[in-house]
């Protein structure tokens, strides 16, 4: 799919125009204020000179009433000195203004350079995010087409098997295959809806006090069955008999489903997945550990980001599950993190507040 370069985006052009207009307005305002400050300074200097001239005029009037050649000569020297000092002061004032103008120009240039640098960095991040989103949507569309194609194929086989009367076992296998495909589509669509809700700030959770240990035990059975299809053992560590916490039952099951799903994907046959539940102060910790391939240390910081994959060549994860899991946990006032040893496995832990 062809995508127009970011530089040609009408939204970006509009943003650039707005930025140029705002900068021009800022420049005009700064220049106006500088002119006003300079005019005010000139007015103060002029007023001080007028007052000094008035004092001198009065002094000269007094001196003229009793003329004295020596005083007249001294007055001439004093007037010349004053004129010279005023000329020096005017020149220094002009130099100071020129220096201030140069300093402001240099400051503005530096500010613009820094602003442009930050804008470029933000644009680069935005471009990467848009590319990730487009790639993600392309993969989702591909996977949806795959699910739908499989459903169509299996439906055709069901029709053929039905007409040939092959027996109930064959029909059951085909029906189960259709159910798995439709379940995959349903999960994917649900993830897309959750992503939309997260990005729009409309993600809803309904926490209530409940026995988290019981929920974990109940959830272990269907998860154990899913792991068993790949030859993976799922174990539940000894946990307290009753642990009350504040959480949304369905959302916690969803988080566990995402974590277990990833563990199954990245754990080879013969591996093991372990659930554990621990009480820690005013919170409860739930951990899902596996003996899978593990995650490199430099990738751990990215695994909870939206639309991110650890490797472009590995499409087993769409970068949705962990992002949704983090959002769901944080919406319930919890935390989530991961530790891993490449080649030995990973452990994902999240917390929920105690009731």
Coordinates of C-alpha atoms in Angstrom, one line a residue:
X1 CA 0.0 0.0 0.0
X2 CA 1.4 3.3 -1.0
X3 CA 1.6 5.9 1.7
X4 CA 2.1 9.6 1.0
X5 CA 5.3 10.9 2.6
X6 CA 4.9 12.7 5.9
X7 CA 6.2 15.9 4.4
X8 CA 3.3 16.1 2.0
X9 CA 0.7 15.7 4.6
X10 CA -1.9 18.5 4.5
X11 CA -2.1 18.4 8.3
X12 CA 1.6 18.9 8.6
X13 CA 1.5 21.8 6.1
X14 CA -1.2 23.4 8.1
X15 CA 0.8 22.9 11.3
X16 CA 3.9 24.5 9.6
X17 CA 1.9 27.5 8.4
X18 CA 0.5 27.9 11.9
X19 CA 4.0 27.7 13.4
X20 CA 5.3 30.3 11.0
X21 CA 2.4 32.7 11.7
X22 CA 2.9 32.3 15.5
X23 CA 6.7 32.9 15.1
X24 CA 6.0 36.0 13.1
X25 CA 3.6 37.2 15.7
X26 CA 6.1 36.5 18.4
X27 CA 8.8 38.4 16.5
X28 CA 6.5 41.4 16.0
X29 CA 5.6 41.4 19.7
X30 CA 9.2 41.2 20.8
X31 CA 10.2 44.0 18.5
X32 CA 7.3 46.2 19.6
X33 CA 8.2 45.7 23.3
X34 CA 11.8 46.4 22.6
X35 CA 10.9 49.6 20.8
X36 CA 8.6 50.6 23.6
X37 CA 11.3 50.0 26.2
X38 CA 13.8 52.0 24.2
X39 CA 11.4 54.9 23.8
X40 CA 10.7 54.8 27.6
X41 CA 14.4 54.9 28.3
X42 CA 14.9 57.8 25.9
X43 CA 12.1 59.6 27.6
X44 CA 13.7 59.1 31.0
X45 CA 17.1 60.3 29.8
X46 CA 15.5 63.3 28.0
X47 CA 13.6 64.3 31.1
X48 CA 16.7 64.0 33.3
X49 CA 18.6 66.2 30.8
X50 CA 15.8 68.8 30.8
X51 CA 15.9 68.9 34.6
X52 CA 19.7 69.3 34.6
X53 CA 19.5 72.0 32.0
X54 CA 17.0 73.9 34.1
X55 CA 19.2 73.7 37.1
X56 CA 22.2 75.0 35.0
X57 CA 20.0 77.8 33.6
X58 CA 19.0 79.0 37.0
X59 CA 22.7 78.9 38.2
X60 CA 23.8 80.9 35.2
X61 CA 21.1 83.5 35.8
X62 CA 22.4 83.9 39.3
X63 CA 26.0 84.2 38.0
X64 CA 25.1 86.8 35.4
X65 CA 23.8 89.2 38.0
X66 CA 27.4 89.7 39.2
X67 CA 29.6 89.1 36.1
X68 CA 33.0 87.8 36.7
X69 CA 35.4 87.0 33.8
X70 CA 36.9 84.0 35.7
X71 CA 33.4 82.6 36.4
X72 CA 32.4 83.0 32.7
X73 CA 35.5 81.2 31.6
X74 CA 34.9 78.4 34.1
X75 CA 31.3 78.2 33.0
X76 CA 32.4 77.7 29.4
X77 CA 34.8 74.9 30.4
X78 CA 32.0 73.3 32.4
X79 CA 29.6 73.5 29.5
X80 CA 32.1 72.0 27.1
X81 CA 32.7 69.2 29.6
X82 CA 29.0 68.5 29.9
X83 CA 28.6 68.4 26.1
X84 CA 31.5 66.0 25.8
X85 CA 30.1 63.7 28.6
X86 CA 26.7 63.7 27.0
X87 CA 28.1 62.7 23.7
X88 CA 30.0 59.9 25.3
X89 CA 26.9 58.8 27.2
X90 CA 24.9 58.8 23.9
X91 CA 27.5 56.8 22.2
X92 CA 27.7 54.2 25.0
X93 CA 23.9 54.0 25.1
X94 CA 23.8 53.4 21.3
X95 CA 26.5 50.7 21.7
X96 CA 24.6 49.0 24.5
X97 CA 21.4 48.9 22.4
X98 CA 23.3 47.5 19.5
X99 CA 24.9 44.8 21.7
X100 CA 21.5 44.0 23.2
X101 CA 20.0 43.7 19.8
X102 CA 22.8 41.3 18.7
X103 CA 22.3 39.3 21.9
X104 CA 18.6 39.0 21.4
X105 CA 19.1 37.9 17.8
X106 CA 21.5 35.2 18.9
X107 CA 19.2 34.1 21.6
X108 CA 16.3 33.9 19.2
X109 CA 18.4 31.9 16.7
X110 CA 19.4 29.5 19.4
X111 CA 15.8 29.1 20.6
X112 CA 14.6 28.5 17.1
X113 CA 17.3 25.9 16.5
X114 CA 16.4 24.1 19.7
X115 CA 12.7 24.3 18.9
X116 CA 13.3 22.9 15.4
X117 CA 15.4 20.1 16.8
X118 CA 12.6 19.1 19.2
X119 CA 10.0 19.4 16.5
X120 CA 12.0 17.2 14.2
X121 CA 12.4 14.6 17.0
X122 CA 8.7 14.7 17.7
X123 CA 7.9 14.3 14.0
X124 CA 10.3 11.4 13.7
X125 CA 8.6 9.7 16.6
X126 CA 5.2 10.4 15.1
X127 CA 6.3 9.0 11.8
X128 CA 7.5 5.8 13.4
X129 CA 4.2 5.5 15.3
X130 CA 2.2 6.0 12.2
X131 CA 4.3 3.5 10.3
X132 CA 3.9 1.0 13.2
X133 CA 0.2 1.6 13.1
X134 CA -0.1 1.1 9.3
X135 CA 2.0 -2.1 9.5
X136 CA -0.1 -3.3 12.3
X137 CA -3.4 -2.6 10.5
X138 CA -2.0 -4.4 7.5
X139 CA -1.1 -7.5 9.6
X140 CA -4.5 -7.4 11.2
X141 CA -6.2 -7.3 7.8
X142 CA -4.1 -10.2 6.7
X143 CA -4.9 -12.3 9.7
X144 CA -8.6 -11.5 9.5
X145 CA -8.6 -12.6 5.9
X146 CA -6.7 -15.8 7.0
X147 CA -9.3 -16.6 9.6
X148 CA -12.2 -15.9 7.2
X149 CA -10.6 -18.0 4.5
X150 CA -10.2 -20.9 7.0
X151 CA -13.8 -20.6 8.1
X152 CA -14.9 -20.7 4.5
X153 CA -12.8 -23.7 3.7
X154 CA -13.9 -25.6 6.8
X155 CA -17.5 -24.7 6.1
X156 CA -17.1 -26.2 2.6
X157 CA -15.6 -29.3 4.1
X158 CA -18.5 -29.6 6.6
X159 CA -20.9 -29.5 3.7
X160 CA -18.9 -32.1 1.7
X161 CA -18.6 -34.4 4.8
X162 CA -22.2 -34.0 5.5
X163 CA -23.2 -35.0 2.0
X164 CA -20.8 -38.0 2.1
X165 CA -21.9 -39.1 5.6
X166 CA -18.4 -39.7 6.9
X167 CA -19.5 -39.9 10.5
X168 CA -19.9 -37.9 13.7
X169 CA -16.1 -37.8 14.6
X170 CA -15.1 -36.1 11.4
X171 CA -18.0 -33.7 11.7
X172 CA -17.0 -32.9 15.2
X173 CA -13.4 -32.2 14.3
X174 CA -14.5 -29.8 11.5
X175 CA -16.9 -28.1 13.8
X176 CA -14.2 -27.6 16.4
X177 CA -11.9 -26.1 13.8
X178 CA -14.6 -23.6 12.8
X179 CA -15.1 -22.7 16.5
X180 CA -11.4 -22.1 17.0
X181 CA -11.2 -19.9 14.0
X182 CA -14.2 -17.8 15.0
X183 CA -12.9 -17.6 18.5
X184 CA -9.6 -16.2 17.1
X185 CA -11.6 -13.6 15.1
X186 CA -13.6 -12.7 18.1
X187 CA -10.5 -12.1 20.2
X188 CA -8.9 -10.0 17.5
X189 CA -11.9 -7.9 17.1
X190 CA -12.2 -7.5 20.9
X191 CA -8.5 -6.4 21.0
X192 CA -9.2 -3.8 18.3
X193 CA -12.1 -2.4 20.3
X194 CA -10.0 -2.3 23.4
X195 CA -7.2 -0.5 21.6
X196 CA -9.7 2.1 20.3
X197 CA -11.1 2.6 23.8
X198 CA -7.7 2.9 25.3
X199 CA -6.5 5.5 22.8
X200 CA -9.8 7.4 23.2
X201 CA -9.6 7.3 27.0
X202 CA -12.8 5.3 27.3
X203 CA -11.5 2.0 28.7
X204 CA -14.0 0.8 31.3
X205 CA -13.3 -1.4 34.3
X206 CA -15.6 -2.2 37.2
X207 CA -13.5 -3.3 40.2
X208 CA -15.2 -5.1 43.0
X209 CA -14.0 -7.0 46.1
X210 CA -13.6 -10.7 45.2
X211 CA -11.6 -13.7 46.1
X212 CA -8.6 -13.6 43.6
X213 CA -7.3 -17.0 44.7
X214 CA -10.6 -18.6 43.6
X215 CA -10.6 -16.8 40.3
X216 CA -7.1 -17.9 39.6
X217 CA -7.9 -21.6 40.4
X218 CA -11.0 -21.4 38.2
X219 CA -9.1 -19.9 35.3
X220 CA -6.3 -22.5 35.6
X221 CA -8.4 -25.3 34.1
X222 CA -9.3 -23.9 30.7
X223 CA -5.8 -22.4 30.4
X224 CA -4.3 -25.9 31.3
X225 CA -6.4 -27.4 28.5
X226 CA -5.1 -24.8 26.0
X227 CA -1.5 -25.4 27.0
X228 CA -2.0 -29.2 26.9
X229 CA -2.8 -29.0 23.2
X230 CA 0.8 -28.0 22.6
X231 CA 2.3 -30.4 25.1
X232 CA 2.9 -27.8 27.8
X233 CA 2.2 -28.4 31.5
X234 CA 0.4 -25.6 33.4
X235 CA 0.9 -25.6 37.1
X236 CA -0.6 -23.5 39.9
X237 CA 1.8 -22.8 42.8
X238 CA 0.4 -23.3 46.3
X239 CA -1.5 -20.1 47.0
X240 CA -3.4 -18.8 50.0
X241 CA -6.8 -20.2 50.3
X242 CA -8.6 -16.9 50.2
X243 CA -7.2 -13.6 49.0
X244 CA -9.6 -10.7 48.6
X245 CA -8.7 -7.9 46.2
X246 CA -10.4 -5.1 44.3
X247 CA -10.5 -6.0 40.6
X248 CA -12.7 -6.4 37.5
X249 CA -13.3 -10.2 37.2
X250 CA -13.6 -10.3 33.4
X251 CA -10.7 -7.9 32.8
X252 CA -8.4 -9.9 35.1
X253 CA -9.3 -13.1 33.1
X254 CA -8.5 -11.1 30.0
X255 CA -5.1 -10.1 31.3
X256 CA -4.3 -13.7 32.3
X257 CA -5.5 -14.9 28.9
X258 CA -3.0 -12.5 27.2
X259 CA -0.1 -13.6 29.4
X260 CA -0.8 -17.3 29.1
X261 CA -1.4 -16.9 25.4
X262 CA 2.1 -15.4 25.0
X263 CA 3.6 -18.0 27.2
X264 CA 2.1 -20.8 25.1
X265 CA 3.3 -19.2 21.9
X266 CA 6.9 -18.9 23.0
X267 CA 7.3 -22.1 25.1
X268 CA 8.2 -25.2 23.2
X269 CA 6.5 -28.6 23.7
X270 CA 7.5 -30.2 26.9
X271 CA 7.8 -26.8 28.7
X272 CA 6.0 -25.5 31.7
X273 CA 3.9 -22.5 32.7
X274 CA 3.4 -21.6 36.3
X275 CA 0.8 -19.4 38.0
X276 CA 1.6 -17.9 41.4
X277 CA -0.2 -15.6 43.8
X278 CA 1.4 -13.7 46.6
X279 CA 0.3 -11.1 49.2
X280 CA 2.6 -8.1 49.4
X281 CA 1.6 -5.4 51.8
X282 CA -1.4 -3.5 50.5
X283 CA -1.4 -5.3 47.1
X284 CA -1.6 -8.8 45.7
X285 CA 0.9 -10.0 43.1
X286 CA 0.0 -12.5 40.3
X287 CA 2.8 -14.0 38.2
X288 CA 2.8 -16.1 35.1
X289 CA 6.2 -17.8 34.5
X290 CA 7.3 -20.0 31.6
X291 CA 10.2 -21.9 30.4
X292 CA 10.1 -20.5 26.9
X293 CA 12.6 -18.7 24.7
X294 CA 12.9 -15.6 26.9
X295 CA 13.2 -12.0 25.9
X296 CA 16.4 -10.0 25.4
X297 CA 17.2 -7.4 28.0
X298 CA 17.1 -4.5 25.5
X299 CA 13.6 -5.5 24.4
X300 CA 12.0 -5.7 27.8
X301 CA 11.3 -1.9 27.9
X302 CA 9.3 -2.1 24.6
X303 CA 7.1 -5.2 25.1
X304 CA 4.3 -3.2 26.7
X305 CA 4.2 -0.5 24.0
X306 CA 1.3 -0.5 21.5
X307 CA 1.8 -1.9 18.0
X308 CA 5.4 -3.1 18.9
X309 CA 6.9 -6.4 17.9
X310 CA 10.2 -7.7 19.2
X311 CA 11.3 -8.8 15.7
X312 CA 10.0 -7.8 12.3
X313 CA 10.5 -11.4 11.1
X314 CA 8.4 -12.9 13.9
X315 CA 4.7 -12.3 13.5
X316 CA 3.5 -14.5 16.3
X317 CA 2.6 -11.5 18.4
X318 CA 0.8 -8.4 17.0
X319 CA 2.0 -6.2 19.8
X320 CA -1.5 -5.9 21.2
X321 CA -1.9 -8.3 24.1
X322 CA 0.7 -6.8 26.5
X323 CA -0.2 -3.3 25.7
X324 CA -3.9 -4.1 26.5
X325 CA -2.8 -6.0 29.6
X326 CA -0.8 -3.0 30.9
X327 CA -3.7 -0.6 30.3
X328 CA -6.2 -3.0 32.0
X329 CA -4.0 -3.5 35.0
X330 CA -3.2 0.3 35.4
X331 CA -7.0 1.1 35.1
X332 CA -7.4 -1.1 38.2
X333 CA -4.7 0.8 40.1
X334 CA -2.1 -1.9 39.5
X335 CA 1.3 -2.3 38.0
X336 CA 2.8 -4.8 35.5
X337 CA 6.3 -5.7 34.6
X338 CA 8.4 -8.5 33.2
X339 CA 11.7 -10.3 33.9
X340 CA 13.4 -12.7 31.6
X341 CA 16.5 -14.8 30.9
X342 CA 17.0 -15.4 27.2
X343 CA 16.8 -19.1 26.5
X344 CA 15.4 -19.9 29.9
X345 CA 12.0 -18.2 30.1
X346 CA 10.1 -15.2 31.2
X347 CA 8.0 -14.1 34.2
X348 CA 5.2 -11.5 33.9
X349 CA 3.9 -10.1 37.2
X350 CA 1.0 -7.7 37.8
X351 CA -0.5 -6.3 41.0
X352 CA -3.9 -5.5 42.2
X353 CA -5.0 -3.6 45.3
X354 CA -6.1 -5.6 48.3
X355 CA -9.7 -5.2 49.4

